[in-house]
mmCIF file of C-alpha atoms in Angstrom:
data_model
loop_
_atom_site.group_PDB
_atom_site.id
_atom_site.type_symbol
_atom_site.label_atom_id
_atom_site.label_comp_id
_atom_site.label_asym_id
_atom_site.label_seq_id
_atom_site.Cartn_x
_atom_site.Cartn_y
_atom_site.Cartn_z
ATOM 1 C CA ARG A 1 -2.576 17.427 -6.088
ATOM 2 C CA ILE A 2 0.668 19.315 -5.440
ATOM 3 C CA LYS A 3 0.805 23.094 -5.630
ATOM 4 C CA CYS A 4 4.092 24.834 -6.481
ATOM 5 C CA ASN A 5 5.133 28.364 -5.529
ATOM 6 C CA LEU A 6 8.390 29.997 -6.612
ATOM 7 C CA TYR A 7 10.488 32.391 -4.539
ATOM 8 C CA LYS A 8 13.710 34.172 -5.464
ATOM 9 C CA ALA A 9 16.326 36.093 -3.524
ATOM 10 C CA GLU A 10 19.294 38.237 -4.433
ATOM 11 C CA GLY A 11 21.725 40.747 -3.067
ATOM 12 C CA ASN A 12 22.611 39.354 0.370
ATOM 13 C CA SER A 13 24.988 36.687 1.601
ATOM 14 C CA TRP A 14 24.030 33.155 0.569
ATOM 15 C CA GLU A 15 22.980 32.305 4.137
ATOM 16 C CA GLN A 16 20.756 35.405 4.399
ATOM 17 C CA MET A 17 19.111 34.629 1.056
ATOM 18 C CA ALA A 18 18.517 31.009 2.097
ATOM 19 C CA GLU A 19 16.968 32.062 5.420
ATOM 20 C CA GLU A 20 14.754 34.605 3.646
ATOM 21 C CA LEU A 21 13.444 31.967 1.243
ATOM 22 C CA LEU A 22 13.036 29.245 3.853
ATOM 23 C CA SER A 23 11.147 31.647 6.129
ATOM 24 C CA SER A 24 8.656 32.117 3.293
ATOM 25 C CA ALA A 25 8.243 28.355 3.003
ATOM 26 C CA VAL A 26 7.540 27.900 6.726
ATOM 27 C CA ARG A 27 4.498 30.183 6.365
ATOM 28 C CA GLU A 28 2.924 27.872 3.774
ATOM 29 C CA GLU A 29 0.728 24.978 4.839
ATOM 30 C CA ARG A 30 1.582 21.301 4.343
ATOM 31 C CA VAL A 31 4.908 21.768 2.581
ATOM 32 C CA VAL A 32 6.154 18.423 1.264
ATOM 33 C CA ARG A 33 9.173 19.346 -0.861
ATOM 34 C CA LEU A 34 11.660 22.192 -1.201
ATOM 35 C CA VAL A 35 13.859 22.481 -4.290
ATOM 36 C CA LEU A 36 16.529 25.168 -4.260
ATOM 37 C CA PHE A 37 18.548 26.203 -7.302
ATOM 38 C CA THR A 38 21.913 27.732 -6.475
ATOM 39 C CA ARG A 39 25.303 28.563 -7.899
ATOM 40 C CA CYS A 40 28.151 26.429 -6.516
ATOM 41 C CA THR A 41 31.788 26.706 -7.465
ATOM 42 C CA ASP A 42 32.755 23.221 -6.217
ATOM 43 C CA ASN A 43 31.601 20.194 -4.217
ATOM 44 C CA GLN A 44 32.770 21.699 -0.907
ATOM 45 C CA GLU A 45 30.501 24.708 -1.379
ATOM 46 C CA TYR A 46 27.666 22.386 -2.390
ATOM 47 C CA LYS A 47 28.115 20.286 0.761
ATOM 48 C CA PHE A 48 28.150 23.433 2.926
ATOM 49 C CA GLN A 49 24.960 24.782 1.343
ATOM 50 C CA ARG A 50 23.161 21.440 1.549
ATOM 51 C CA SER A 51 24.144 21.012 5.215
ATOM 52 C CA PHE A 52 22.990 24.564 6.036
ATOM 53 C CA LEU A 53 19.599 23.909 4.408
ATOM 54 C CA GLU A 54 19.135 20.492 6.045
ATOM 55 C CA GLN A 55 19.873 21.928 9.495
ATOM 56 C CA TRP A 56 17.531 24.870 8.928
ATOM 57 C CA VAL A 57 14.679 22.587 7.844
ATOM 58 C CA GLU A 58 15.339 20.323 10.847
ATOM 59 C CA ARG A 59 15.106 23.280 13.266
ATOM 60 C CA HIS A 60 12.174 25.200 11.771
ATOM 61 C CA PHE A 61 9.727 22.655 10.347
ATOM 62 C CA VAL A 62 7.666 20.296 12.457
ATOM 63 C CA SER A 63 7.102 16.698 11.426
ATOM 64 C CA PRO A 64 6.385 15.824 8.731
ATOM 65 C CA ARG A 65 9.270 17.941 7.480
ATOM 66 C CA PRO A 66 9.525 18.524 3.729
ATOM 67 C CA VAL A 67 12.116 16.640 1.695
ATOM 68 C CA LEU A 68 14.870 18.850 0.354
ATOM 69 C CA SER A 69 16.721 19.032 -2.947
ATOM 70 C CA LEU A 70 19.609 21.367 -3.678
ATOM 71 C CA VAL A 71 20.343 21.753 -7.385
ATOM 72 C CA ALA A 72 23.718 23.255 -8.276
ATOM 73 C CA GLN A 73 22.387 25.177 -11.246
ATOM 74 C CA LYS A 74 22.532 28.967 -11.259
ATOM 75 C CA PRO A 75 19.019 30.356 -11.659
ATOM 76 C CA LEU A 76 18.161 32.571 -14.618
ATOM 77 C CA VAL A 77 16.627 35.192 -12.312
ATOM 78 C CA GLY A 78 17.877 35.984 -8.840
ATOM 79 C CA GLU A 79 20.825 34.392 -7.130
ATOM 80 C CA LEU A 80 18.892 31.734 -5.245
ATOM 81 C CA VAL A 81 15.517 30.311 -6.291
ATOM 82 C CA MET A 82 13.264 27.981 -4.326
ATOM 83 C CA GLU A 83 10.293 25.873 -5.391
ATOM 84 C CA VAL A 84 7.891 25.130 -2.544
ATOM 85 C CA HIS A 85 5.676 22.117 -3.196
ATOM 86 C CA SER A 86 2.681 21.848 -0.888
ATOM 87 C CA LEU A 87 -0.591 19.988 -0.543
ATOM 88 C CA PRO A 88 -3.542 22.331 -0.827
ATOM 89 C CA ALA A 89 -6.460 21.799 1.539
ATOM 90 C CA THR A 90 -9.091 19.555 -0.022
ATOM 91 C CA VAL A 91 -12.748 19.583 0.944
ATOM 92 C CA GLY A 92 -14.106 16.284 2.233
ATOM 93 C CA GLU A 93 -10.870 14.356 1.725
ATOM 94 C CA GLU A 94 -8.559 13.288 4.552
ATOM 95 C CA VAL A 95 -4.925 13.413 3.416
ATOM 96 C CA THR A 96 -2.220 12.024 5.698
ATOM 97 C CA VAL A 97 1.472 12.881 5.366
ATOM 98 C CA GLU A 98 3.986 10.735 7.272
ATOM 99 C CA GLU A 99 7.770 10.936 7.512
ATOM 100 C CA GLN A 100 9.450 7.613 6.747
ATOM 101 C CA MET A 101 13.012 6.275 6.648
ATOM 102 C CA ALA A 102 14.511 3.631 4.392
ATOM 103 C CA SER A 103 18.085 2.958 5.383
ATOM 104 C CA SER A 104 19.544 6.480 5.652
ATOM 105 C CA VAL A 105 17.012 8.178 3.362
ATOM 106 C CA ARG A 106 14.071 10.235 4.635
ATOM 107 C CA TYR A 107 10.974 10.467 2.472
ATOM 108 C CA LEU A 108 7.257 11.226 2.805
ATOM 109 C CA ARG A 109 4.286 8.912 2.394
ATOM 110 C CA VAL A 110 1.064 10.705 1.363
ATOM 111 C CA THR A 111 -2.147 8.708 1.668
ATOM 112 C CA SER A 112 -5.795 9.432 1.010
ATOM 113 C CA GLY A 113 -8.452 6.750 0.768
ATOM 114 C CA HIS A 114 -7.079 4.169 -1.668
ATOM 115 C CA TYR A 115 -4.337 6.522 -2.882
ATOM 116 C CA ARG A 116 -0.687 6.406 -1.797
ATOM 117 C CA GLU A 117 2.156 8.581 -3.041
ATOM 118 C CA ILE A 118 5.824 8.620 -2.084
ATOM 119 C CA ILE A 119 7.721 11.911 -2.191
ATOM 120 C CA ALA A 120 11.501 11.794 -2.045
ATOM 121 C CA GLY A 121 14.091 14.389 -2.860
ATOM 122 C CA GLY A 122 17.735 15.170 -2.707
ATOM 123 C CA LEU A 123 18.999 11.644 -3.282
ATOM 124 C CA TYR A 124 22.734 11.900 -3.866
ATOM 125 C CA ALA A 125 25.790 9.692 -3.638
ATOM 126 C CA ASP A 126 27.609 9.418 -0.330
ATOM 127 C CA ASP A 127 30.877 10.348 -2.063
ATOM 128 C CA LEU A 128 30.554 13.156 -4.623
ATOM 129 C CA THR A 129 34.076 12.534 -5.910
ATOM 130 C CA LEU A 130 33.152 9.140 -7.388
ATOM 131 C CA PRO A 131 32.652 8.808 -11.145
ATOM 132 C CA VAL A 132 29.078 9.312 -12.393
ATOM 133 C CA ARG A 133 28.547 5.563 -12.891
ATOM 134 C CA GLU A 134 29.247 4.775 -9.209
ATOM 135 C CA GLN A 135 27.285 7.807 -7.974
ATOM 136 C CA SER A 136 24.323 6.740 -10.124
ATOM 137 C CA GLU A 137 24.463 3.203 -8.713
ATOM 138 C CA GLN A 138 24.323 4.594 -5.174
ATOM 139 C CA VAL A 139 21.440 6.969 -5.935
ATOM 140 C CA PHE A 140 19.323 4.381 -7.742
ATOM 141 C CA GLY A 141 20.114 1.945 -4.917
ATOM 142 C CA LYS A 142 18.660 4.447 -2.432
ATOM 143 C CA ALA A 143 15.570 4.908 -4.606
ATOM 144 C CA GLU A 144 15.198 1.125 -4.742
ATOM 145 C CA GLU A 145 15.350 0.920 -0.920
ATOM 146 C CA ILE A 146 12.491 3.423 -0.629
ATOM 147 C CA LEU A 147 10.412 1.612 -3.224
ATOM 148 C CA LYS A 148 10.957 -1.787 -1.574
ATOM 149 C CA ALA A 149 10.054 -0.361 1.854
ATOM 150 C CA GLU A 150 6.752 0.786 0.323
ATOM 151 C CA GLN A 151 6.220 -2.480 -1.588
ATOM 152 C CA MET A 152 6.583 -0.600 -4.859
ATOM 153 C CA SER A 153 8.890 -0.930 -7.862
ATOM 154 C CA PHE A 154 10.574 1.368 -10.345
ATOM 155 C CA GLY A 155 7.485 0.848 -12.508
ATOM 156 C CA ASP A 156 5.505 2.893 -9.958
ATOM 157 C CA ILE A 157 7.589 6.047 -10.495
ATOM 158 C CA VAL A 158 5.506 8.822 -12.002
ATOM 159 C CA ARG A 159 8.030 11.660 -12.035
ATOM 160 C CA GLN A 160 11.794 11.617 -11.685
ATOM 161 C CA TRP A 161 14.137 14.561 -12.103
ATOM 162 C CA ASN A 162 17.880 14.010 -12.324
ATOM 163 C CA TYR A 163 20.554 16.675 -12.220
ATOM 164 C CA LEU A 164 24.073 15.747 -13.338
ATOM 165 C CA GLU A 165 27.042 18.058 -13.286
ATOM 166 C CA ARG A 166 29.215 18.128 -16.403
ATOM 167 C CA ILE A 167 26.707 15.853 -18.113
ATOM 168 C CA THR A 168 28.499 15.839 -21.494
ATOM 169 C CA ASP A 169 32.027 15.326 -20.106
ATOM 170 C CA ILE A 170 33.966 12.244 -21.185
ATOM 171 C CA VAL A 171 35.459 10.274 -18.265
ATOM 172 C CA HIS A 172 37.443 7.066 -18.821
ATOM 173 C CA GLY A 173 36.278 7.069 -22.442
ATOM 174 C CA ASN A 174 32.564 7.302 -21.564
ATOM 175 C CA GLN A 175 30.205 10.262 -21.595
ATOM 176 C CA CYS A 176 28.795 10.967 -18.106
ATOM 177 C CA TYR A 177 25.242 11.033 -19.448
ATOM 178 C CA GLN A 178 25.684 7.622 -21.085
ATOM 179 C CA ASP A 179 27.024 6.143 -17.829
ATOM 180 C CA PHE A 180 24.003 7.556 -15.981
ATOM 181 C CA ASN A 181 21.599 6.193 -18.623
ATOM 182 C CA ASP A 182 23.224 2.746 -18.468
ATOM 183 C CA ILE A 183 22.713 2.544 -14.695
ATOM 184 C CA ARG A 184 19.153 3.873 -14.913
ATOM 185 C CA SER A 185 18.346 1.260 -17.582
ATOM 186 C CA GLN A 186 19.844 -1.458 -15.388
ATOM 187 C CA PHE A 187 17.582 -0.520 -12.437
ATOM 188 C CA TYR A 188 14.536 0.151 -14.646
ATOM 189 C CA ALA A 189 14.898 -3.323 -16.171
ATOM 190 C CA SER A 190 13.674 -4.772 -12.860
ATOM 191 C CA SER A 191 10.125 -3.489 -13.535
ATOM 192 C CA GLU A 192 7.414 -3.822 -16.110
ATOM 193 C CA TRP A 193 6.308 -0.447 -17.436
ATOM 194 C CA THR A 194 2.616 -0.993 -18.101
ATOM 195 C CA SER A 195 1.930 2.774 -18.076
ATOM 196 C CA GLY A 196 5.178 3.788 -19.814
ATOM 197 C CA TYR A 197 8.259 5.455 -18.397
ATOM 198 C CA PRO A 198 7.921 8.366 -15.947
#
């Protein structure tokens, strides 16, 4: 159901590139998710970029506003790359998109007939200085809040993308990726996976 278009920018200030890309997204119909890939030197720069993007989306999109993810991964082409995920018009099928909140997390509910889909993005820990284990607990806790609000479980997840900085680093004797996997397994254990993992 979801269509994806890619845009790239280069050569201007970061803010100018972001505005150029976001202006392209506003012209598309029924945008549900924006994923931007950027180069960040540290968490302060990441927080600045994420805040800039969130404020821009708040000002320029009407409800339901798309969910936003900022991935601190330098793109292979261009200096800033954006995926725009949108719902194409369908003939004879009424599709409703509603903005929802679960605790402090905004997400979208897409419904059509007997079909319901939840679109979330940009779930991150409140404190980016915490070790990966604690950040993962916070993020999966937020995902769990959304799922519970929609009377769903982790077993209903179809697609999940995770981005971890310094994924192979060893912290307190543990690899960051192993800590993340341990927490994911802990939350996933609460569901039966009749259709397999996402």
